[in-house]
Short mmCIF file of C-alpha atoms in Angstrom, two decimals:
data_model
loop_
_atom_site.label_atom_id
_atom_site.label_comp_id
_atom_site.label_asym_id
_atom_site.label_seq_id
_atom_site.Cartn_x
_atom_site.Cartn_y
_atom_site.Cartn_z
CA MET A 1 -57.44 -119.70 37.73
CA ARG A 2 -54.59 -117.69 36.13
CA PRO A 3 -51.09 -118.66 36.60
CA THR A 4 -50.29 -115.19 38.50
CA ARG A 5 -53.25 -115.74 40.82
CA PHE A 6 -52.08 -118.84 41.71
CA VAL A 7 -48.32 -118.02 42.39
CA LEU A 8 -49.75 -115.40 44.60
CA ALA A 9 -52.11 -117.57 46.63
CA SER A 10 -49.24 -120.24 46.98
CA ALA A 11 -46.90 -117.37 48.69
CA VAL A 12 -49.70 -116.11 50.75
CA CYS A 13 -50.07 -119.83 52.09
CA VAL A 14 -46.19 -120.35 52.45
CA LEU A 15 -46.14 -117.08 54.26
CA VAL A 16 -48.79 -117.67 56.58
CA ALA A 17 -47.22 -121.22 57.58
CA GLY A 18 -43.96 -119.95 57.83
CA CYS A 19 -45.42 -117.33 60.65
CA SER A 20 -47.39 -119.95 62.03
CA VAL A 21 -44.25 -122.48 62.41
CA ARG A 22 -42.02 -119.89 63.90
CA GLU A 23 -44.17 -118.98 66.25
CA MET A 24 -45.17 -122.42 67.23
CA THR A 25 -41.15 -123.13 67.69
CA ALA A 26 -40.78 -120.02 69.73
CA GLY A 27 -43.82 -120.98 71.35
CA ARG A 28 -42.36 -123.32 74.02
CA ALA A 29 -39.63 -121.28 75.02
CA GLU A 30 -41.85 -118.43 75.59
CA ALA A 31 -44.36 -120.38 77.40
CA GLU A 32 -41.18 -121.67 79.64
CA LYS A 33 -40.13 -118.29 80.34
CA ALA A 34 -44.11 -117.08 81.04
CA VAL A 35 -44.12 -119.99 83.76
CA SER A 36 -40.87 -118.65 85.49
CA GLU A 37 -42.36 -115.14 85.16
CA PHE A 38 -45.44 -116.93 86.88
CA HIS A 39 -43.70 -118.19 89.88
CA GLU A 40 -41.71 -114.84 90.74
CA SER A 41 -44.57 -113.06 90.57
CA PHE A 42 -46.25 -115.35 93.12
CA ASN A 43 -43.15 -115.51 95.19
CA ALA A 44 -43.60 -111.79 95.62
CA GLY A 45 -47.21 -111.91 96.40
CA ARG A 46 -48.16 -110.25 93.10
CA PHE A 47 -51.31 -112.00 92.23
CA GLY A 48 -52.86 -109.03 90.73
CA GLU A 49 -50.12 -108.43 88.33
CA ILE A 50 -50.28 -112.06 87.35
CA TYR A 51 -54.25 -111.80 86.92
CA ASP A 52 -53.89 -108.37 85.15
CA SER A 53 -51.41 -109.74 82.45
CA ALA A 54 -53.75 -112.81 81.57
CA SER A 55 -55.58 -113.03 78.73
CA ASP A 56 -59.27 -111.72 78.05
CA GLU A 57 -60.26 -115.23 77.93
CA PHE A 58 -59.16 -116.00 81.15
CA ARG A 59 -60.24 -112.74 82.38
CA ALA A 60 -63.99 -113.59 81.45
CA ALA A 61 -63.97 -116.71 82.66
CA LEU A 62 -62.55 -115.96 86.45
CA LYS A 63 -63.31 -112.65 88.48
CA ARG A 64 -60.23 -111.09 89.63
CA GLU A 65 -61.27 -111.71 93.52
CA ARG A 66 -61.73 -115.43 93.07
CA PHE A 67 -58.39 -115.71 91.65
CA LEU A 68 -56.43 -113.43 94.11
CA GLU A 69 -58.56 -115.97 96.93
CA LEU A 70 -57.18 -118.98 95.11
CA LEU A 71 -53.53 -118.00 95.15
CA GLY A 72 -53.55 -116.73 98.48
CA ALA A 73 -54.87 -119.56 99.62
CA ILE A 74 -52.08 -121.77 97.75
CA GLU A 75 -49.70 -119.48 99.30
CA ARG A 76 -50.80 -119.69 102.93
CA LYS A 77 -51.17 -123.73 102.39
CA LEU A 78 -48.17 -124.41 100.49
CA GLY A 79 -45.79 -121.40 100.89
CA LYS A 80 -43.69 -120.26 98.09
CA VAL A 81 -42.22 -122.11 95.14
CA THR A 82 -38.80 -123.83 95.79
CA GLY A 83 -38.66 -125.52 92.79
CA THR A 84 -40.00 -126.96 89.65
CA GLU A 85 -39.45 -129.58 86.94
CA ASN A 86 -41.09 -129.65 83.29
CA LYS A 87 -43.15 -132.72 82.87
CA GLY A 88 -44.80 -132.13 79.68
CA TRP A 89 -45.62 -129.68 76.95
CA ARG A 90 -47.76 -129.37 73.97
CA VAL A 91 -47.79 -126.72 70.99
CA ASN A 92 -50.69 -126.53 68.72
CA SER A 93 -51.97 -124.10 66.21
CA ARG A 94 -55.43 -123.54 65.63
CA ASN A 95 -57.14 -120.71 63.39
CA LEU A 96 -53.61 -119.22 62.79
CA ARG A 97 -53.06 -119.11 66.82
CA THR A 98 -50.73 -120.86 68.47
CA TYR A 99 -51.62 -122.54 72.14
CA VAL A 100 -49.15 -124.40 74.46
CA ASP A 101 -49.79 -126.31 77.31
CA VAL A 102 -46.81 -126.84 80.09
CA THR A 103 -47.33 -129.34 82.97
CA GLN A 104 -45.04 -128.53 85.79
CA ALA A 105 -43.64 -130.71 89.10
CA SER A 106 -43.70 -127.96 91.30
CA ARG A 107 -42.26 -127.84 95.17
CA PHE A 108 -43.30 -125.41 97.58
CA ASP A 109 -42.23 -124.66 101.29
CA THR A 110 -44.42 -127.21 102.63
CA GLY A 111 -45.95 -129.69 99.65
CA GLU A 112 -46.00 -130.19 96.20
CA ALA A 113 -48.23 -129.83 93.37
CA VAL A 114 -48.32 -130.47 89.40
CA GLU A 115 -49.35 -127.24 87.82
CA THR A 116 -50.65 -126.96 84.29
CA PHE A 117 -50.45 -123.70 82.57
CA GLY A 118 -52.26 -122.60 79.28
CA PHE A 119 -50.74 -120.17 77.02
CA VAL A 120 -51.74 -118.48 73.74
CA VAL A 121 -48.75 -116.77 71.99
CA ARG A 122 -49.31 -113.49 70.87
CA ASP A 123 -46.92 -111.08 69.00
CA GLY A 124 -43.87 -113.71 69.96
CA LYS A 125 -45.18 -113.27 74.07
CA ALA A 126 -46.73 -116.42 75.69
CA ILE A 127 -50.06 -115.06 77.35
CA LEU A 128 -51.91 -116.91 80.20
CA ILE A 129 -55.34 -118.59 79.20
CA GLY A 130 -55.73 -121.40 81.95
CA TYR A 131 -54.13 -122.33 84.94
CA ASN A 132 -54.39 -125.70 86.90
CA ILE A 133 -53.18 -126.97 90.23
CA GLN A 134 -53.55 -130.53 91.38
CA SER A 135 -52.21 -131.38 94.89
CA LEU A 136 -52.99 -133.34 97.81
CA ASP A 137 -51.39 -131.01 100.02
CA LEU A 138 -53.11 -128.28 99.01
CA ILE A 139 -56.32 -130.13 99.84
CA VAL A 140 -55.55 -131.48 103.39
CA ARG A 141 -54.04 -128.30 104.86
#
């Protein structure tokens, strides 16, 4: 390989790695912001807005009506989100994409839950790719 090609290839690798590191660093903050937006939309009853802004992968895995039913059941049984505490997060990069998982201990009007959010960071914005809620209160009510 000629030196010029080596330098060019090295520069491209550094540039790509730099972009990935930047997205990983910003990924956690963007995901935490997205969790707040999720809860604001949930409390306002804008379930369709949450679904519509989710990733294509999310929407392909779960029909809109089923997601609206799920959030409706959560609101009906637990009420609105009254507080949340970060219990953990993980950021990783695969195939030049940054993924962030955030786990929250959330309090609702009439119960508690552990929520896990999955996001992919695209163009500096965290986009929902997964949502899971675990709550004994949700099951027994």
